[in-house]
Amino acid sequence: MLGIGLWGLDRGTMWRDESATFQVARRSVPEIWHLLGDIDAVHGLYYLLMHAVLAVRADEIALRLPSVAASAVTAALVAAIGCRLARPRVGLWAGLLYAGTPFVSHYAQEGRSYALVATGAALATWLLVRAAEAGPPGRPYGRWAGYGAVVAVTALLHEFAILLLAAHALTLLVSRVPGRTWRAWGCAAAAACLALLPLVVVSRGQSAQVSWIRTPGPAEAEALLRAFAGPGDLVLTVTLLLAVVALLAPAPAPRTGALRLTAVALPLALVPPVLLYTAAQYQPLFLDRYLLFCLAGVPLLAAAGADRLLGLLPWRHAVTAAGAVAVAAAFVWQLPVQDRARLPTSRGDELARVAGVVGRVARPGDAVLFLPLHERRTALAYPGDFAGLRDLTLKRSPAASGTLFGQEVSAGELRARLAGLGPHERVWVVRDTQTTGTRWFRAQRAEYAKTTELERFCREASTTYVRGGAVSLCVRRE
């Protein structure tokens, strides 16, 4: 997994979400705390962790390395769970399947929290498996402390990870664990929920920032299935067939008191997505990346199914090698998908290219204007290309205002600034072409006023388009 994660790690550009991590994590801790009171509280712990990382080295490679390392650890944990609940070759195949899944490597190379959340979920599941096994009498609660702490930290990295508790509850239910196990798990789960409660309260007040998410339907459900089990039809079909074999012919538990692999893997893969999909019919919050932490259940089921089929053969070492070769073949089959995830265009916008245009054509002393406000993220991600330019609309910087993109001046103040331009002064307009001119943009009074004032004083002389953005030169009207 480490090699897959490092392969093509430098795509040459950040995308919008990564740019938020990059610019927020480089603020001071008080400035980050100031921001979280108004927006992005759900990512607060991740920003604080990345603050320490980027203090050592602030570039795109350092931004993504924690996700690479986390994904490698997750693959190892998936393998460990397979070994403990079945046999070593099941763990080997499951870990390799996890590492080779394109959806996993996509987020292994992204400067956001999702890969770390997946690590926390896998670790919590491994701790659940260990804690639920029969232990010495008189110590029913001590072994659960680590489990509760890991669940709490994982949920603080992204609060939807708390749905992991529902999956684990179903695991314990179908496993018919004794009452003392339920009591211990209940205490750990309650402690994790209590730790998460302040974040839930704060983030509910910030729900407007995810108002763009639409209600999921069959297309979103299918996309998640393909993300978990393989984007191509062949890999998807084989994975699902192997999972069905594991469910129809489950292997016995490897030791007394141990949970069955299917009782752990199926709820992990199924329960959180179903709960979030159902809730999203009333409050749209369903995105596939929010559920990366559930994916580990699928390779565990597929590996268990393969073991039930290949286990009929007598050559143990040959079977183990054959399974590993089959996983490698699936990885090679999906190489085109892996390649596309490493292209600069794989995330939908190329902030570095937009910034590069400005860096090539603008001169110190020129002015710059961002449409809409959030397009200032380009300058925050690549400040060197905007060095010496005067921001026409900025009133207070993002760090000082406790916002992601800063506070801007009123239309009247912008009018005065535009009126004060000299006859030969140039204005560079950096636009997000996905939103500028849309119905949403016209409904934003402040943004629409910026275009009105700009057109009053300036005319467009030239425009350079790049993926997702444009840079226009505007000069004073004669």
Short mmCIF file of C-alpha atoms in Angstrom, two decimals:
data_model
loop_
_atom_site.label_atom_id
_atom_site.label_comp_id
_atom_site.label_asym_id
_atom_site.label_seq_id
_atom_site.Cartn_x
_atom_site.Cartn_y
_atom_site.Cartn_z
CA MET A 1 0.00 0.00 0.00
CA LEU A 2 2.85 2.36 0.76
CA GLY A 3 4.26 1.93 -2.73
CA ILE A 4 0.87 2.45 -4.36
CA GLY A 5 0.32 5.57 -2.29
CA LEU A 6 3.69 7.08 -3.17
CA TRP A 7 3.29 6.30 -6.88
CA GLY A 8 2.37 9.57 -8.64
CA LEU A 9 1.82 11.39 -5.35
CA ASP A 10 2.79 14.78 -6.79
CA ARG A 11 0.02 15.57 -9.26
CA GLY A 12 1.32 19.09 -9.75
CA THR A 13 -1.74 20.78 -8.29
CA MET A 14 -4.04 20.86 -5.31
CA TRP A 15 -7.77 20.78 -5.68
CA ARG A 16 -10.16 22.97 -3.73
CA ASP A 17 -10.59 20.79 -0.63
CA GLU A 18 -6.85 20.19 -0.35
CA SER A 19 -6.24 23.92 -0.65
CA ALA A 20 -8.47 24.44 2.39
CA THR A 21 -6.34 22.00 4.38
CA PHE A 22 -3.14 23.63 3.15
CA GLN A 23 -4.03 27.22 3.99
CA VAL A 24 -5.87 26.53 7.28
CA ALA A 25 -3.24 24.15 8.68
CA ARG A 26 -0.53 26.77 8.16
CA ARG A 27 -2.30 29.23 10.46
CA SER A 28 -1.44 29.49 14.13
CA VAL A 29 -3.41 27.35 16.58
CA PRO A 30 -5.42 30.36 17.89
CA GLU A 31 -6.27 31.30 14.29
CA ILE A 32 -7.41 27.74 13.54
CA TRP A 33 -9.55 27.77 16.68
CA HIS A 34 -11.05 31.11 15.62
CA LEU A 35 -12.04 29.57 12.27
CA LEU A 36 -13.64 26.47 13.76
CA GLY A 37 -16.20 28.51 15.65
CA ASP A 38 -17.77 29.57 12.36
CA ILE A 39 -16.95 26.92 9.76
CA ASP A 40 -15.30 23.53 9.19
CA ALA A 41 -15.51 22.39 12.81
CA VAL A 42 -15.94 18.83 11.53
CA HIS A 43 -12.34 18.97 10.24
CA GLY A 44 -10.91 20.72 13.29
CA LEU A 45 -8.87 17.86 14.73
CA TYR A 46 -7.47 17.06 11.28
CA TYR A 47 -6.42 20.67 10.73
CA LEU A 48 -4.59 20.65 14.07
CA LEU A 49 -2.77 17.43 13.16
CA MET A 50 -1.80 18.85 9.77
CA HIS A 51 -0.63 22.06 11.45
CA ALA A 52 2.14 20.00 13.05
CA VAL A 53 2.94 18.22 9.76
CA LEU A 54 3.12 21.36 7.62
CA ALA A 55 5.22 23.12 10.25
CA VAL A 56 8.00 20.73 9.21
CA ARG A 57 7.50 21.08 5.47
CA ALA A 58 4.71 22.93 3.66
CA ASP A 59 4.19 21.52 0.19
CA GLU A 60 1.85 19.18 -1.65
CA ILE A 61 3.88 16.06 -0.89
CA ALA A 62 3.87 16.72 2.86
CA LEU A 63 0.17 17.53 2.62
CA ARG A 64 -0.60 14.03 1.31
CA LEU A 65 1.96 11.91 3.14
CA PRO A 66 -0.19 11.40 6.29
CA SER A 67 -2.95 9.94 4.11
CA VAL A 68 -0.46 7.62 2.39
CA ALA A 69 0.89 6.40 5.73
CA ALA A 70 -2.62 6.01 7.17
CA SER A 71 -3.74 3.91 4.20
CA ALA A 72 -0.73 1.63 4.57
CA VAL A 73 -1.57 1.13 8.25
CA THR A 74 -5.21 0.43 7.36
CA ALA A 75 -4.20 -2.26 4.87
CA ALA A 76 -2.07 -3.88 7.59
CA LEU A 77 -4.97 -3.74 10.06
CA VAL A 78 -7.34 -5.31 7.53
CA ALA A 79 -4.81 -8.11 7.12
CA ALA A 80 -4.53 -8.48 10.89
CA ILE A 81 -8.30 -8.75 11.25
CA GLY A 82 -8.43 -11.41 8.54
CA CYS A 83 -5.66 -13.39 10.22
CA ARG A 84 -7.35 -13.24 13.61
CA LEU A 85 -10.85 -14.11 12.39
CA ALA A 86 -9.87 -16.72 9.80
CA ARG A 87 -6.35 -17.73 8.80
CA PRO A 88 -3.15 -15.98 7.61
CA ARG A 89 -3.86 -16.33 3.90
CA VAL A 90 -7.28 -14.69 4.33
CA GLY A 91 -5.56 -11.78 6.05
CA LEU A 92 -2.94 -11.58 3.31
CA TRP A 93 -5.52 -11.53 0.52
CA ALA A 94 -7.79 -9.06 2.32
CA GLY A 95 -4.92 -6.65 2.97
CA LEU A 96 -3.77 -6.85 -0.64
CA LEU A 97 -7.32 -6.37 -1.93
CA TYR A 98 -7.75 -3.31 0.24
CA ALA A 99 -4.45 -1.82 -0.93
CA GLY A 100 -5.28 -2.43 -4.59
CA THR A 101 -8.75 -0.89 -4.54
CA PRO A 102 -8.73 2.32 -6.67
CA PHE A 103 -11.09 4.11 -4.27
CA VAL A 104 -8.61 3.53 -1.45
CA SER A 105 -5.59 4.82 -3.37
CA HIS A 106 -7.59 7.84 -4.54
CA TYR A 107 -8.00 9.05 -0.96
CA ALA A 108 -4.58 7.76 0.06
CA GLN A 109 -3.28 10.58 -2.15
CA GLU A 110 -5.48 13.36 -0.89
CA GLY A 111 -4.77 15.94 1.79
CA ARG A 112 -8.02 15.38 3.67
CA SER A 113 -9.02 13.36 6.71
CA TYR A 114 -10.76 10.38 5.08
CA ALA A 115 -7.79 8.00 4.98
CA LEU A 116 -7.06 8.70 8.65
CA VAL A 117 -10.70 8.04 9.53
CA ALA A 118 -10.46 4.68 7.74
CA THR A 119 -7.40 3.83 9.83
CA GLY A 120 -9.24 4.67 13.04
CA ALA A 121 -12.22 2.54 12.02
CA ALA A 122 -10.01 -0.44 11.16
CA LEU A 123 -8.12 -0.12 14.45
CA ALA A 124 -11.39 0.14 16.40
CA THR A 125 -12.69 -2.97 14.64
CA TRP A 126 -9.51 -4.88 15.45
CA LEU A 127 -9.80 -3.80 19.10
CA LEU A 128 -13.45 -4.88 19.14
CA VAL A 129 -12.48 -8.32 17.90
CA ARG A 130 -9.86 -8.67 20.62
CA ALA A 131 -12.01 -7.25 23.40
CA ALA A 132 -15.02 -9.42 22.57
CA GLU A 133 -13.04 -12.63 22.93
CA ALA A 134 -13.36 -14.44 26.21
CA GLY A 135 -10.94 -13.00 28.78
CA PRO A 136 -10.08 -13.48 32.43
CA PRO A 137 -13.02 -13.01 34.78
CA GLY A 138 -13.23 -9.90 36.91
CA ARG A 139 -11.81 -7.60 34.23
CA PRO A 140 -14.73 -7.01 31.87
CA TYR A 141 -14.17 -3.31 31.29
CA GLY A 142 -10.45 -2.55 31.20
CA ARG A 143 -9.81 -4.01 27.75
CA TRP A 144 -12.52 -1.77 26.25
CA ALA A 145 -10.90 1.52 27.21
CA GLY A 146 -8.65 1.56 24.15
CA TYR A 147 -11.59 0.71 21.91
CA GLY A 148 -13.66 3.61 23.24
CA ALA A 149 -10.76 6.04 22.90
CA VAL A 150 -10.06 5.04 19.29
CA VAL A 151 -13.73 5.35 18.32
CA ALA A 152 -13.87 8.79 19.93
CA VAL A 153 -10.77 10.07 18.12
CA THR A 154 -11.97 8.60 14.83
CA ALA A 155 -15.34 10.31 15.16
CA LEU A 156 -13.65 13.58 16.04
CA LEU A 157 -11.71 13.32 12.78
CA HIS A 158 -15.05 13.03 10.99
CA GLU A 159 -18.27 12.76 12.94
CA PHE A 160 -20.03 10.36 10.55
CA ALA A 161 -17.54 7.71 11.70
CA ILE A 162 -19.70 7.36 14.81
CA LEU A 163 -21.92 5.17 12.60
CA LEU A 164 -19.23 2.55 13.17
CA LEU A 165 -20.85 1.90 16.54
CA ALA A 166 -24.05 0.74 14.83
CA ALA A 167 -22.06 -1.75 12.75
CA HIS A 168 -20.28 -3.05 15.83
CA ALA A 169 -23.54 -3.32 17.73
CA LEU A 170 -24.96 -5.55 15.00
CA THR A 171 -21.77 -7.64 15.09
CA LEU A 172 -22.21 -8.25 18.80
CA LEU A 173 -25.91 -8.95 18.37
CA VAL A 174 -25.53 -11.65 15.72
CA SER A 175 -22.57 -13.09 17.65
CA ARG A 176 -24.72 -13.52 20.77
CA VAL A 177 -22.05 -12.23 23.11
CA PRO A 178 -22.69 -12.42 26.87
CA GLY A 179 -24.22 -9.61 28.90
CA ARG A 180 -20.91 -8.47 30.38
CA THR A 181 -19.60 -7.85 26.87
CA TRP A 182 -22.66 -5.74 26.07
CA ARG A 183 -22.19 -3.73 29.27
CA ALA A 184 -18.52 -3.10 28.54
CA TRP A 185 -19.19 -2.17 24.92
CA GLY A 186 -22.06 0.10 25.98
CA CYS A 187 -19.82 2.03 28.38
CA ALA A 188 -17.15 2.47 25.70
CA ALA A 189 -19.71 3.51 23.10
CA ALA A 190 -21.37 5.99 25.46
CA ALA A 191 -18.00 7.54 26.30
CA ALA A 192 -17.21 7.96 22.60
CA CYS A 193 -20.60 9.57 21.93
CA LEU A 194 -20.15 11.90 24.89
CA ALA A 195 -16.76 13.00 23.57
CA LEU A 196 -18.31 13.71 20.18
CA LEU A 197 -21.30 15.66 21.50
CA PRO A 198 -19.69 19.15 21.54
CA LEU A 199 -18.58 18.74 17.92
CA VAL A 200 -22.10 17.66 16.91
CA VAL A 201 -23.60 20.75 18.54
CA VAL A 202 -21.14 23.11 16.84
CA SER A 203 -21.27 21.43 13.43
CA ARG A 204 -25.08 21.52 13.33
CA GLY A 205 -24.83 25.28 13.37
CA GLN A 206 -22.52 25.09 10.35
CA SER A 207 -24.69 22.78 8.23
CA ALA A 208 -25.13 25.44 5.54
CA GLN A 209 -21.66 24.65 4.19
CA VAL A 210 -22.89 21.24 2.98
CA SER A 211 -26.19 22.53 1.60
CA TRP A 212 -24.93 21.82 -1.94
CA ILE A 213 -25.14 18.03 -1.41
CA ARG A 214 -28.14 16.57 -3.20
CA THR A 215 -30.48 13.80 -2.08
CA PRO A 216 -28.94 10.44 -3.07
CA GLY A 217 -30.68 8.02 -5.39
CA PRO A 218 -29.92 4.73 -7.13
CA ALA A 219 -27.02 6.29 -9.06
CA GLU A 220 -25.23 7.27 -5.85
CA ALA A 221 -25.87 3.85 -4.33
CA GLU A 222 -24.41 2.12 -7.39
CA ALA A 223 -21.41 4.45 -7.40
CA LEU A 224 -20.68 3.56 -3.78
CA LEU A 225 -21.00 -0.16 -4.55
CA ARG A 226 -18.51 0.19 -7.41
CA ALA A 227 -16.17 2.24 -5.24
CA PHE A 228 -16.17 -0.50 -2.60
CA ALA A 229 -16.11 -3.62 -4.78
CA GLY A 230 -14.41 -2.44 -7.97
CA PRO A 231 -15.28 0.09 -10.66
CA GLY A 232 -15.03 -2.43 -13.50
CA ASP A 233 -17.78 -4.98 -14.13
CA LEU A 234 -15.45 -7.99 -14.01
CA VAL A 235 -13.81 -7.14 -10.70
CA LEU A 236 -17.16 -6.06 -9.24
CA THR A 237 -18.83 -9.33 -10.22
CA VAL A 238 -16.04 -11.53 -8.89
CA THR A 239 -15.84 -9.59 -5.62
CA LEU A 240 -19.57 -9.83 -5.01
CA LEU A 241 -19.66 -13.54 -5.87
CA LEU A 242 -16.85 -14.25 -3.42
CA ALA A 243 -18.63 -12.23 -0.75
CA VAL A 244 -21.80 -14.28 -1.33
CA VAL A 245 -19.80 -17.50 -0.93
CA ALA A 246 -18.41 -16.23 2.37
CA LEU A 247 -21.91 -15.43 3.61
CA LEU A 248 -23.51 -18.71 2.44
CA ALA A 249 -20.67 -20.91 3.69
CA PRO A 250 -19.10 -19.04 6.63
CA ALA A 251 -15.95 -20.50 8.11
CA PRO A 252 -16.03 -21.45 11.80
CA ALA A 253 -14.41 -19.12 14.29
CA PRO A 254 -10.71 -19.94 14.68
CA ARG A 255 -10.77 -19.99 18.48
CA THR A 256 -13.24 -20.23 21.35
CA GLY A 257 -15.05 -16.98 21.98
CA ALA A 258 -13.86 -15.38 18.75
CA LEU A 259 -16.25 -13.53 16.46
CA ARG A 260 -16.97 -14.86 12.99
CA LEU A 261 -15.42 -12.95 10.11
CA THR A 262 -18.75 -12.51 8.36
CA ALA A 263 -20.33 -11.13 11.53
CA VAL A 264 -17.66 -8.43 11.60
CA ALA A 265 -17.19 -7.66 7.91
CA LEU A 266 -20.77 -7.53 6.64
CA PRO A 267 -22.09 -5.01 9.21
CA LEU A 268 -18.97 -2.90 8.70
CA ALA A 269 -19.52 -2.72 4.94
CA LEU A 270 -23.30 -2.38 5.02
CA VAL A 271 -24.68 -0.69 8.14
CA PRO A 272 -23.10 2.81 8.01
CA PRO A 273 -23.88 3.29 4.28
CA VAL A 274 -27.48 2.19 4.73
CA LEU A 275 -27.97 4.45 7.74
CA LEU A 276 -26.41 7.48 6.04
CA TYR A 277 -28.29 6.85 2.79
CA THR A 278 -31.59 6.63 4.69
CA ALA A 279 -30.91 9.76 6.72
CA ALA A 280 -29.86 11.60 3.56
CA GLN A 281 -33.37 11.25 2.17
CA TYR A 282 -34.36 13.85 4.76
CA GLN A 283 -31.08 15.75 5.23
CA PRO A 284 -28.76 15.26 2.22
CA LEU A 285 -25.32 14.38 3.60
CA PHE A 286 -24.41 11.34 1.51
CA LEU A 287 -20.99 11.39 -0.17
CA ASP A 288 -18.94 8.31 -0.96
CA ARG A 289 -15.79 9.72 0.65
CA TYR A 290 -17.61 10.03 3.98
CA LEU A 291 -17.93 6.22 3.97
CA LEU A 292 -14.39 5.19 3.05
CA PHE A 293 -14.02 3.85 6.60
CA CYS A 294 -16.56 1.07 5.81
CA LEU A 295 -14.76 -0.32 2.77
CA ALA A 296 -12.56 -2.72 4.78
CA GLY A 297 -15.48 -5.10 5.18
CA VAL A 298 -15.61 -5.87 1.45
CA PRO A 299 -12.07 -7.26 0.97
CA LEU A 300 -12.49 -9.28 4.16
CA LEU A 301 -15.63 -10.92 2.76
CA ALA A 302 -14.06 -11.47 -0.66
CA ALA A 303 -10.94 -13.03 0.85
CA ALA A 304 -13.04 -15.29 3.08
CA GLY A 305 -15.07 -16.42 0.08
CA ALA A 306 -11.92 -17.16 -1.90
CA ASP A 307 -10.61 -19.18 1.01
CA ARG A 308 -13.77 -21.30 1.11
CA LEU A 309 -13.43 -22.06 -2.60
CA LEU A 310 -9.67 -22.56 -2.81
CA GLY A 311 -9.56 -24.27 0.56
CA LEU A 312 -10.86 -27.41 -1.14
CA LEU A 313 -7.51 -27.78 -2.85
CA PRO A 314 -4.73 -29.68 -1.03
CA TRP A 315 -1.71 -27.53 -1.93
CA ARG A 316 -1.73 -24.93 0.82
CA HIS A 317 1.26 -22.84 -0.23
CA ALA A 318 0.29 -22.94 -3.89
CA VAL A 319 -3.22 -21.80 -2.99
CA THR A 320 -1.87 -18.86 -1.00
CA ALA A 321 0.35 -17.80 -3.88
CA ALA A 322 -2.46 -18.26 -6.40
CA GLY A 323 -4.73 -15.99 -4.38
CA ALA A 324 -2.04 -13.29 -4.23
CA VAL A 325 -1.51 -13.58 -7.99
CA ALA A 326 -5.26 -13.19 -8.54
CA VAL A 327 -5.27 -10.00 -6.46
CA ALA A 328 -2.30 -8.71 -8.47
CA ALA A 329 -4.18 -9.49 -11.68
CA ALA A 330 -7.18 -7.51 -10.44
CA PHE A 331 -4.86 -4.59 -9.69
CA VAL A 332 -3.34 -4.73 -13.19
CA TRP A 333 -6.82 -4.95 -14.71
CA GLN A 334 -7.75 -1.72 -12.95
CA LEU A 335 -4.52 0.14 -13.77
CA PRO A 336 -6.29 2.60 -16.12
CA VAL A 337 -8.47 3.71 -13.21
CA GLN A 338 -5.40 4.03 -10.98
CA ASP A 339 -3.66 6.10 -13.66
CA ARG A 340 -6.58 8.49 -14.03
CA ALA A 341 -6.60 9.12 -10.27
CA ARG A 342 -3.04 10.46 -10.57
CA LEU A 343 -3.71 12.98 -13.32
CA PRO A 344 -3.82 16.70 -12.45
CA THR A 345 -7.42 16.73 -13.74
CA SER A 346 -8.60 13.86 -11.53
CA ARG A 347 -10.20 16.09 -8.87
CA GLY A 348 -12.10 18.47 -11.13
CA ASP A 349 -10.02 21.65 -10.90
CA GLU A 350 -6.38 22.64 -11.26
CA LEU A 351 -5.57 25.51 -8.94
CA ALA A 352 -1.88 25.38 -9.82
CA ARG A 353 -2.58 26.02 -13.51
CA VAL A 354 -4.83 28.98 -12.72
CA ALA A 355 -2.19 30.42 -10.39
CA GLY A 356 0.50 29.75 -12.97
CA VAL A 357 -1.32 31.86 -15.55
CA VAL A 358 -1.43 34.76 -13.10
CA GLY A 359 2.23 34.30 -12.24
CA ARG A 360 3.24 34.47 -15.91
CA VAL A 361 1.24 37.49 -17.04
CA ALA A 362 0.72 39.73 -13.99
CA ARG A 363 3.18 42.39 -12.91
CA PRO A 364 3.86 43.71 -9.40
CA GLY A 365 1.47 46.57 -8.73
CA ASP A 366 -1.38 45.07 -10.77
CA ALA A 367 -4.71 44.47 -9.07
CA VAL A 368 -6.56 41.16 -8.73
CA LEU A 369 -10.23 40.42 -8.16
CA PHE A 370 -11.71 36.99 -7.36
CA LEU A 371 -15.10 35.80 -8.62
CA PRO A 372 -16.66 34.45 -6.51
CA LEU A 373 -15.12 34.96 -3.09
CA HIS A 374 -14.03 31.31 -2.74
CA GLU A 375 -11.77 31.62 -5.80
CA ARG A 376 -9.30 33.38 -3.48
CA ARG A 377 -8.35 29.82 -2.55
CA THR A 378 -6.06 29.86 -5.61
CA ALA A 379 -3.96 32.65 -4.13
CA LEU A 380 -4.00 31.05 -0.69
CA ALA A 381 -2.74 27.75 -2.11
CA TYR A 382 -0.10 29.31 -4.38
CA PRO A 383 0.75 32.71 -2.88
CA GLY A 384 4.02 33.02 -4.81
CA ASP A 385 2.18 33.55 -8.10
CA PHE A 386 0.22 36.44 -6.58
CA ALA A 387 3.15 38.18 -4.92
CA GLY A 388 3.04 41.96 -5.41
CA LEU A 389 -0.60 42.03 -6.57
CA ARG A 390 -3.19 44.20 -4.84
CA ASP A 391 -6.41 42.43 -3.83
CA LEU A 392 -9.16 44.86 -4.81
CA THR A 393 -11.91 43.38 -2.66
CA LEU A 394 -10.14 42.11 0.45
CA LYS A 395 -11.07 43.83 3.70
CA ARG A 396 -9.73 41.36 6.29
CA SER A 397 -7.52 38.36 5.62
CA PRO A 398 -8.87 34.83 6.12
CA ALA A 399 -6.76 34.26 9.22
CA ALA A 400 -7.71 37.60 10.81
CA SER A 401 -11.42 37.20 10.05
CA GLY A 402 -11.65 33.55 11.11
CA THR A 403 -12.96 32.52 7.67
CA LEU A 404 -11.75 30.34 4.84
CA PHE A 405 -11.52 33.09 2.22
CA GLY A 406 -11.51 36.41 4.06
CA GLN A 407 -13.97 39.29 4.39
CA GLU A 408 -14.55 41.56 1.43
CA VAL A 409 -15.35 45.25 1.11
CA SER A 410 -18.80 46.58 0.28
CA ALA A 411 -19.88 47.42 -3.25
CA GLY A 412 -19.44 51.11 -2.44
CA GLU A 413 -15.85 50.62 -1.29
CA LEU A 414 -15.08 48.51 -4.37
CA ARG A 415 -16.53 51.27 -6.54
CA ALA A 416 -14.17 53.78 -4.91
CA ARG A 417 -11.18 51.50 -5.41
CA LEU A 418 -12.02 50.94 -9.07
CA ALA A 419 -12.56 54.66 -9.59
CA GLY A 420 -9.09 55.29 -8.21
CA LEU A 421 -7.38 53.10 -10.78
CA GLY A 422 -4.93 54.89 -13.04
CA PRO A 423 -5.48 54.87 -16.83
CA HIS A 424 -2.83 52.21 -17.35
CA GLU A 425 -3.45 50.07 -14.26
CA ARG A 426 -4.47 46.49 -14.98
CA VAL A 427 -6.95 44.28 -13.13
CA TRP A 428 -6.69 40.49 -13.30
CA VAL A 429 -10.00 38.73 -12.67
CA VAL A 430 -9.67 35.13 -11.47
CA ARG A 431 -12.97 33.32 -12.04
CA ASP A 432 -14.40 29.95 -11.11
CA THR A 433 -16.11 29.06 -14.39
CA GLN A 434 -18.23 26.39 -12.69
CA THR A 435 -20.16 28.95 -10.63
CA THR A 436 -19.71 32.42 -12.17
CA GLY A 437 -22.73 33.37 -14.23
CA THR A 438 -24.93 30.58 -12.86
CA ARG A 439 -28.27 31.06 -11.12
CA TRP A 440 -26.52 30.56 -7.78
CA PHE A 441 -24.03 33.31 -8.61
CA ARG A 442 -26.73 35.78 -9.62
CA ALA A 443 -28.52 35.08 -6.34
CA GLN A 444 -25.43 36.16 -4.36
CA ARG A 445 -25.97 39.91 -4.07
CA ALA A 446 -22.41 40.71 -3.03
CA GLU A 447 -20.89 38.64 -5.86
CA TYR A 448 -23.23 40.03 -8.49
CA ALA A 449 -22.45 43.57 -7.29
CA LYS A 450 -18.74 42.91 -7.85
CA THR A 451 -19.36 42.10 -11.50
CA THR A 452 -21.60 45.14 -11.91
CA GLU A 453 -19.01 47.53 -10.51
CA LEU A 454 -16.21 45.90 -12.48
CA GLU A 455 -18.10 46.25 -15.78
CA ARG A 456 -18.87 49.88 -14.97
CA PHE A 457 -15.20 50.86 -14.80
CA CYS A 458 -13.33 48.20 -16.79
CA ARG A 459 -13.59 46.22 -20.00
CA GLU A 460 -12.30 42.73 -20.65
CA ALA A 461 -9.23 42.74 -22.89
CA SER A 462 -8.32 39.03 -22.92
CA THR A 463 -9.11 35.75 -21.16
CA THR A 464 -7.16 32.55 -20.62
CA TYR A 465 -9.17 29.46 -19.74
CA VAL A 466 -7.95 26.44 -17.80
CA ARG A 467 -9.87 23.52 -16.35
CA GLY A 468 -12.43 24.90 -13.89
CA GLY A 469 -11.15 28.47 -14.01
CA ALA A 470 -10.28 31.50 -16.09
CA VAL A 471 -7.97 34.51 -15.80
CA SER A 472 -9.13 37.70 -17.51
CA LEU A 473 -7.27 40.93 -18.08
CA CYS A 474 -9.48 43.97 -17.51
CA VAL A 475 -8.36 47.51 -18.35
CA ARG A 476 -9.82 50.91 -17.49
CA ARG A 477 -12.54 52.12 -19.81
CA GLU A 478 -11.56 55.22 -21.75
#
